[in-house]
XYZ file of C-alpha atoms in Angstrom:
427
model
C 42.753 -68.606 65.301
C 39.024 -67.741 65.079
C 38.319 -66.073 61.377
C 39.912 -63.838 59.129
C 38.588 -60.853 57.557
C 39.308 -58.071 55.396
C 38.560 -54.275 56.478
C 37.612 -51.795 54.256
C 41.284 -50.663 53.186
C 42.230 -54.598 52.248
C 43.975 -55.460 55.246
C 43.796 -58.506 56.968
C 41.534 -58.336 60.588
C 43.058 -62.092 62.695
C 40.652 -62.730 65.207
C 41.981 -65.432 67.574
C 41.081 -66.862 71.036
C 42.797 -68.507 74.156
C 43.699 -72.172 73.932
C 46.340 -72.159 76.534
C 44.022 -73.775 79.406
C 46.581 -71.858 81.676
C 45.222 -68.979 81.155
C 42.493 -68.925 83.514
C 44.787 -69.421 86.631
C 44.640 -66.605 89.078
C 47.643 -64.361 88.379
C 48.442 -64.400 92.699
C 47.150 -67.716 93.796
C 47.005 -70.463 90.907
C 44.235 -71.609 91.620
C 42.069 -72.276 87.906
C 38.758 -70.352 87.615
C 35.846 -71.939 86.356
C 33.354 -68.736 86.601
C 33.399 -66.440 83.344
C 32.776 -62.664 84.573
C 32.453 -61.237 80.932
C 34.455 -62.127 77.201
C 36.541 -58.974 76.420
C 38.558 -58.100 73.149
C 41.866 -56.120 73.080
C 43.883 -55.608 69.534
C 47.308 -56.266 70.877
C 50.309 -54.922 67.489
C 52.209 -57.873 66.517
C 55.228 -58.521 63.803
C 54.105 -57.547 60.440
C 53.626 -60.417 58.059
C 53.756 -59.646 54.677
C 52.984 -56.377 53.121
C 49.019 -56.406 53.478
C 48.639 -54.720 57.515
C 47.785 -57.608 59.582
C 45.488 -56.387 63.194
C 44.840 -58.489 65.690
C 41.551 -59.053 67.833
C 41.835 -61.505 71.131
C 38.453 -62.853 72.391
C 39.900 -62.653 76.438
C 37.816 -63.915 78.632
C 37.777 -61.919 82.257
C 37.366 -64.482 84.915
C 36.437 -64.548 88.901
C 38.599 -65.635 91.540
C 36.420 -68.352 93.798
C 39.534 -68.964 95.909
C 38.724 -67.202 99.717
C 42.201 -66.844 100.937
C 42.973 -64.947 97.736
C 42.958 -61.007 97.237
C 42.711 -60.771 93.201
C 38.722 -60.565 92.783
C 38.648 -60.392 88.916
C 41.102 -61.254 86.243
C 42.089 -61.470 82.579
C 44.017 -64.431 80.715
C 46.932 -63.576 79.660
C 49.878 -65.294 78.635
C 53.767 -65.073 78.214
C 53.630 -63.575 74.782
C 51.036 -60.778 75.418
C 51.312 -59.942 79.312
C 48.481 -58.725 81.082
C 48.265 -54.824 80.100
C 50.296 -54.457 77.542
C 49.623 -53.445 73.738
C 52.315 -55.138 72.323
C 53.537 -58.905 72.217
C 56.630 -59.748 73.334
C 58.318 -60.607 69.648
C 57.463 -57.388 68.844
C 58.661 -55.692 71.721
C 62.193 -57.757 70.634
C 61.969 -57.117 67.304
C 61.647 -53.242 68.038
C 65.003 -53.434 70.876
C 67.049 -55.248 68.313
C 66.042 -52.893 65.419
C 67.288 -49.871 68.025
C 70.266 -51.784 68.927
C 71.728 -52.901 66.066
C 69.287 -52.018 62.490
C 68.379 -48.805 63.098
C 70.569 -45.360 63.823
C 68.757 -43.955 66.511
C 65.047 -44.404 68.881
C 62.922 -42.804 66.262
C 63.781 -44.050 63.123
C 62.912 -47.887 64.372
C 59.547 -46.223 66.191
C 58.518 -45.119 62.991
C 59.451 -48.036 61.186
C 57.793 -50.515 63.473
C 54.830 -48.179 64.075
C 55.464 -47.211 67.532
C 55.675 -44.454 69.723
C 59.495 -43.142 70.772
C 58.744 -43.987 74.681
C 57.799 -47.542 74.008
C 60.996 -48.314 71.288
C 63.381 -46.214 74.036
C 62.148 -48.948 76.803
C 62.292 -52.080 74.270
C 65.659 -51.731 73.392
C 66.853 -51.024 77.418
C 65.057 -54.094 78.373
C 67.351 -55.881 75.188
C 70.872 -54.885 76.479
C 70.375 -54.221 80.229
C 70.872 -58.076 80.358
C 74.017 -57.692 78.459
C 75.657 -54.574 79.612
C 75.153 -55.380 83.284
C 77.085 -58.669 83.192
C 80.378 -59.585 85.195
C 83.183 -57.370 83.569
C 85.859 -59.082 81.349
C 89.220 -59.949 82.517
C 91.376 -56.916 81.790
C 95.322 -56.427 81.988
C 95.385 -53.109 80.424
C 93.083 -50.584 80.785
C 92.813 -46.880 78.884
C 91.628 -44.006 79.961
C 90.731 -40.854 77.866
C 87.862 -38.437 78.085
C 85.659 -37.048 75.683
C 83.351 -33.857 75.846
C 79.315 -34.456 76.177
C 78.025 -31.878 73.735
C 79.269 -28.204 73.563
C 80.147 -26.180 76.560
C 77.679 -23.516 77.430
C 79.235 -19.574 77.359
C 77.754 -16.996 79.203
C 79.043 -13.020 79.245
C 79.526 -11.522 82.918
C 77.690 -8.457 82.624
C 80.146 -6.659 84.943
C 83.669 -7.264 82.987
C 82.045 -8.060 80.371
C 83.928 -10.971 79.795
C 83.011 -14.621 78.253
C 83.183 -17.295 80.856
C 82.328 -21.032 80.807
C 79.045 -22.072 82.530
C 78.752 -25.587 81.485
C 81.564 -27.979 79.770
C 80.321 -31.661 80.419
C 82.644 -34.373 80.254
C 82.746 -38.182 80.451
C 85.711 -40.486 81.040
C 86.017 -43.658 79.044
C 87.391 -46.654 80.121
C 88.686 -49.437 77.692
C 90.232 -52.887 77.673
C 93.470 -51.313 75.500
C 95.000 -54.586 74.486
C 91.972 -57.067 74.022
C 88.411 -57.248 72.698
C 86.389 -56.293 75.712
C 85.871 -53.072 74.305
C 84.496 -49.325 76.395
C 83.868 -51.178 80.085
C 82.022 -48.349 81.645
C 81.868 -44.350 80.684
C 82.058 -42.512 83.899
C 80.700 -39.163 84.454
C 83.284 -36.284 84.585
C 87.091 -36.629 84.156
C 87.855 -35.955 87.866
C 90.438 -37.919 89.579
C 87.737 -38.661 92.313
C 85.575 -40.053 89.651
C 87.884 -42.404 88.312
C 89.289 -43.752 91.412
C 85.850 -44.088 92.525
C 84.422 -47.085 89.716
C 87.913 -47.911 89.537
C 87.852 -48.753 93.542
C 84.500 -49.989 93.186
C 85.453 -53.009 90.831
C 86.384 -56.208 93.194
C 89.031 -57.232 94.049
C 89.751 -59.820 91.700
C 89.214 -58.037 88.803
C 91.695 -55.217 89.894
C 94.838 -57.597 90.529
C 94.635 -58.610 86.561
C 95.145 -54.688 85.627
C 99.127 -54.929 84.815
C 99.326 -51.384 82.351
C 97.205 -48.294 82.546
C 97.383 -46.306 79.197
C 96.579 -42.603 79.538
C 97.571 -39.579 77.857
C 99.522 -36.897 80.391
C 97.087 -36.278 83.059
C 97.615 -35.872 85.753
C 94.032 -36.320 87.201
C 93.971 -39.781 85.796
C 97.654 -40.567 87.204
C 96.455 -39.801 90.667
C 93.115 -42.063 90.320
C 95.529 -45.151 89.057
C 97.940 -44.130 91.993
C 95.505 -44.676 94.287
C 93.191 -47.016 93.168
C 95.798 -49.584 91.442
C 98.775 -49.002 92.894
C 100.589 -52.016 91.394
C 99.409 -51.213 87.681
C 102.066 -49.657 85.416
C 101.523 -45.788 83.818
C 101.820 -45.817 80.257
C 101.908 -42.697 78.349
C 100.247 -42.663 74.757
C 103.071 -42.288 72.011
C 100.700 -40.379 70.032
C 100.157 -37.659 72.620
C 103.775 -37.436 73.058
C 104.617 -36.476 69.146
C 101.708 -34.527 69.540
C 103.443 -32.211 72.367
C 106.613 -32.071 70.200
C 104.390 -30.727 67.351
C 102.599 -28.104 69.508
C 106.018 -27.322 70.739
C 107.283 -26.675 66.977
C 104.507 -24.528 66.312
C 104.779 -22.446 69.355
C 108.067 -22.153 67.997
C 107.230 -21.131 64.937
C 104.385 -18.593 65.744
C 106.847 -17.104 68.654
C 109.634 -16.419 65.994
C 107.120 -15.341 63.323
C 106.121 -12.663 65.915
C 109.219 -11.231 67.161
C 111.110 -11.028 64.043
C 108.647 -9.483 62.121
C 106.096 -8.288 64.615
C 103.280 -9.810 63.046
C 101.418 -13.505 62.192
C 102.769 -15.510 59.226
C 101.965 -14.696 55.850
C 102.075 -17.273 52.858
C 105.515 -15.303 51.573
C 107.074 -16.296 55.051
C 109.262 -19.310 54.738
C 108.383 -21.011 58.027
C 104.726 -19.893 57.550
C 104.599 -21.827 54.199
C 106.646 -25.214 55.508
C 104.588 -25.123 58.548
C 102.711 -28.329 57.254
C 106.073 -30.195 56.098
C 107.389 -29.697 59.542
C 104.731 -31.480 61.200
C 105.488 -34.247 59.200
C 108.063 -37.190 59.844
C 111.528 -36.806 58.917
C 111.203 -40.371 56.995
C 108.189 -38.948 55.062
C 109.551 -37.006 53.417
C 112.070 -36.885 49.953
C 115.949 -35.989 50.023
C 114.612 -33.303 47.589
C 111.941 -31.569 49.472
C 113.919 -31.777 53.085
C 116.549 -30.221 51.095
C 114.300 -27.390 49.843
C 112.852 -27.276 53.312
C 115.821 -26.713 55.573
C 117.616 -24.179 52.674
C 114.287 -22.221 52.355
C 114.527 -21.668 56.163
C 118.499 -21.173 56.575
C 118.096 -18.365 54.015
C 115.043 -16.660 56.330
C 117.447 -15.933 58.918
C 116.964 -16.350 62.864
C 113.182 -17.005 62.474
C 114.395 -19.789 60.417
C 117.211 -20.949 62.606
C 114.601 -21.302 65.410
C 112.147 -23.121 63.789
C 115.320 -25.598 62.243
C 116.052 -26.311 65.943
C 112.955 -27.165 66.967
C 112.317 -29.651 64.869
C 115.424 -31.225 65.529
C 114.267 -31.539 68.863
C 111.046 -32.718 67.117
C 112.385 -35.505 65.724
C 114.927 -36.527 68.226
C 111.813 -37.002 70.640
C 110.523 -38.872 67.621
C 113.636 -41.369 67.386
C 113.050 -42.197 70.708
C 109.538 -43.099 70.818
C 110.223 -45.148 67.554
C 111.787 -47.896 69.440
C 110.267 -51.109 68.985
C 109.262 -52.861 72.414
C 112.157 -55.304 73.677
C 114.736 -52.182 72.648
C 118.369 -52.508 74.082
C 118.006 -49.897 77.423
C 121.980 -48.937 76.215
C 120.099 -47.661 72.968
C 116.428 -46.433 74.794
C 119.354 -43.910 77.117
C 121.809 -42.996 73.820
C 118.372 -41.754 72.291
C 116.835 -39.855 75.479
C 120.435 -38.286 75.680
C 120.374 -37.276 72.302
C 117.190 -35.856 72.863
C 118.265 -33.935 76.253
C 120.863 -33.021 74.566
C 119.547 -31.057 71.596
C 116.844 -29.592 73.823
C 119.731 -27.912 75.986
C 121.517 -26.695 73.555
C 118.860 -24.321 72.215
C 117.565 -21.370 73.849
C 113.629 -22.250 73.689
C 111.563 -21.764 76.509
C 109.661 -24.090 74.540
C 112.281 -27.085 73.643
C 113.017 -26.519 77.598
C 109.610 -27.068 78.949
C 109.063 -30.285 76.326
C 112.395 -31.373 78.175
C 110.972 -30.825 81.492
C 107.607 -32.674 80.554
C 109.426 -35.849 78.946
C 111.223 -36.152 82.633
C 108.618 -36.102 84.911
C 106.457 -38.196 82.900
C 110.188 -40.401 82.319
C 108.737 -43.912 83.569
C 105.524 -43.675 82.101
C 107.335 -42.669 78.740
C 109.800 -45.725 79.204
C 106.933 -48.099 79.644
C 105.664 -46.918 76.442
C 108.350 -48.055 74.782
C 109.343 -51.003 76.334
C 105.597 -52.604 76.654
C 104.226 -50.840 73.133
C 100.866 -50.350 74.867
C 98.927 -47.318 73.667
C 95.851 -45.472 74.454
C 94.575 -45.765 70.462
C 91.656 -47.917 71.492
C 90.126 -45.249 73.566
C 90.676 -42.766 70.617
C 88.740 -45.174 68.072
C 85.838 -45.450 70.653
C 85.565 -41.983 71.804
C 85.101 -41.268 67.677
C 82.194 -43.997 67.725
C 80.989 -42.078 71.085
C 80.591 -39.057 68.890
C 79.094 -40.479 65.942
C 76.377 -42.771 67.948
C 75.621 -38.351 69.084
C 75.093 -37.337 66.100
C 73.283 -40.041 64.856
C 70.818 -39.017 67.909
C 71.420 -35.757 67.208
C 72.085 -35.037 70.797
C 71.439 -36.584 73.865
C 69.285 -34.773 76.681
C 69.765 -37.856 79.423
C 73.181 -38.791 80.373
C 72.162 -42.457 81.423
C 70.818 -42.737 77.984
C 73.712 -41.631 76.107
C 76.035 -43.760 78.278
C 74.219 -46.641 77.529
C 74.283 -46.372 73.732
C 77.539 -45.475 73.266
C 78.805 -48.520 75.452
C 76.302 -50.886 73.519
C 78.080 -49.383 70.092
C 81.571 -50.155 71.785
C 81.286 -53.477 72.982
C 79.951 -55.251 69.758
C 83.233 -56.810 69.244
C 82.966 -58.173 72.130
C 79.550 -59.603 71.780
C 80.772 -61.478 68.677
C 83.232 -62.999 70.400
C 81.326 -64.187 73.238
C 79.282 -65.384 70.822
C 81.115 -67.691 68.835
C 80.941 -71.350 69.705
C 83.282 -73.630 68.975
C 82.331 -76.711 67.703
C 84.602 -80.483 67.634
C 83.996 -82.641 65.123
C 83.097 -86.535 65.639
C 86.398 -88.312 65.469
């Protein structure tokens, strides 16, 4: 450090100079310069220190390259702090990625903060996690899969029917370790089988053998990429996608009943209109007193009623089955799926039917979610962090970009745990 001085607003003006006697190499050949061309001064930003605004001056000196062989004619010291052309030193440039990363909620707020511009925070913190994000993928041995919508989709009117038809409906596909603490692995663009057997097939070799369980919900786009990219992994169906078909099945139900018995939508005076949230619920959930007002107010409506009552039977026998802790007796696992057949059959629902059909085909996948207890909830929890890193952008323009902040939000617990070192005590 040269001086110090004050400027007219009372901050503090740090001029320093070079001391590093490596400086004056040549950039391209090494070789040290001993002929000065010119002294130069450049006000590169550095941390803040204090509250009083601290500005650098450097007194560079701009030296000649003697060395023949050598192309560079002219150059300027720099060193590994402040590289040559650059406005900001390197602590700062960290400082700014790491506020982006993990201080601030989105590009601007730590630009402004730091006293940046958005370009120059946006490149700080990629040059903070590439290092990270582009490491050697965890060991997996089950995966989920789920996709989750980028933005809104985009309507636009044909102006010869007149009718309102999708023009853009952007999606990405999430993959996640679903049993350990690796967290989103990648975020793949579009939920296409193709795309998903592509990274999937991509991954070596050795990496692929340790996927045992794939968790997805019932899709049959993902099914195909697991078929045919890891063909010795297990399909898992999610529970919660399952009792989630049963309810859409009792409502369909309910709306379908509604409609022909009265020819018209509920109405809060209808008795299945007004239980429709109690029958969503579990059976378990709810008092011997208000099943009992439940199943009487909807006896005493009539068919509509009747309907509705057998559906959710069939509700809840689907239900029962998925209850089953892992490790289940597979005499018990079939007396449940019978039960379930069973009550299914002995309705006449197009509805109850078609649930029937959909628990069969997907059969194996089903069984393996009860007998393994694997689930797709981790891809649920991170596609919810997916949209709030969004909004806390409000909106991304650049897929890349996106992509890369929502996998940096999704793999912090698996940062921490990389990051913990275990230490033996002496004796």
């Amino acid at each position: 450090m040269q001086r110090v001085e004050l400027d007219a607003f009372g901050g503090r003006v740090v001029h320093v100079v070079t001391e590093d006697e490596t400086a004056a190499a040549c950039p391209s050949c090494g070789v040290f310069s001993t002929s000065v061309k010119e002294r130069v001064r450049t006000r590169p930003r550095d941390v803040p220190h204090g509250r009083v605004p601290l500005r650098l001056v450097w007194h560079k000196t701009r030296w000649r390259c003697r060395e023949p062989l050598c192309d560079r004619v002219t150059f300027t010291e720099s060193l590994p702090q402040v590289p040559a052309r650059t406005r900001l030193t390197m602590r700062l440039r960290q400082l700014v990625g790491a506020g982006v990363a993990d201080g601030f909620s989105c590009v601007l707020a730590a630009a402004r903060a730091h006293g940046v511009s958005w370009p120059v925070a946006h490149a700080a913190f990629v040059e903070h996690v590439t290092p990270l994000l582009e490491q050697e993928l965890p060991a997996v041995a089950v995966l989920g899969i789920d996709e989750t919508r980028r933005g809104k989709p985009v309507w636009a009117q044909d102006p010869v029917t007149g009718r309102w038809k999708v023009l853009h409906d952007r999606w990405h596909t999430a993959v996640v370790d679903a049993a350990g603490t690796a967290g989103l692995l990648a975020h793949i663009d579009g939920r296409t089988a193709s795309s998903v057997a592509g990274w999937l097939a991509g991954q070596p070799d050795a990496w692929r053998t340790q996927v045992t369980h794939v968790a997805i919900d019932l899709s049959a786009s993902y099914a195909k990429a697991v078929r045919d990219a890891l063909p010795d992994a297990v399909l898992v169906a999610d529970k919660f996608h399952l009792v989630a078909l049963g309810n859409q099945m009792l409502t369909e139900v309910r709306q379908h009943a509604t409609r022909q018995a009265r020819g018209r939508r509920g109405r809060k005076k209808d008795p299945e209109w007004a239980a429709r949230r109690r029958l969503l619920l579990g059976h378990e959930r709810l008092t011997h007193d208000a099943f009992a007002r439940l199943w009487n107010a909807l006896v005493d409506a009539g068919e509509p009623g009747a309907e509705v009552l057998h559906a959710y039977a069939v509700k809840e026998r689907l239900r029962s089955l998925l209850a089953l802790a892992p490790g289940a007796d597979r005499e018990l696992i079939s007396h449940r799926l019978y039960r379930f057949y069973a009550q299914a059959a002995a309705s006449d629902l197009p509805e109850a039917h078609r649930l029937a059909q959909t628990i069969e085909t997907w059969w194996p996948a089903v069984l393996a979610a009860i007998t393994t207890g694997y689930t797709n909830a981790r891809s649920e929890g991170y596609n919810r962090l997916a949209k709030h890193v969004g909004r806390d952008a409000f909106g991304f323009r650049n897929p890349v970009n996106q992509r890369r902040r929502i996998r940096w939000a999704c793999t912090r617990q698996h940062r921490r745990a990389s990051a913990t070192t275990h230490h033996t005590l002496p004796g």
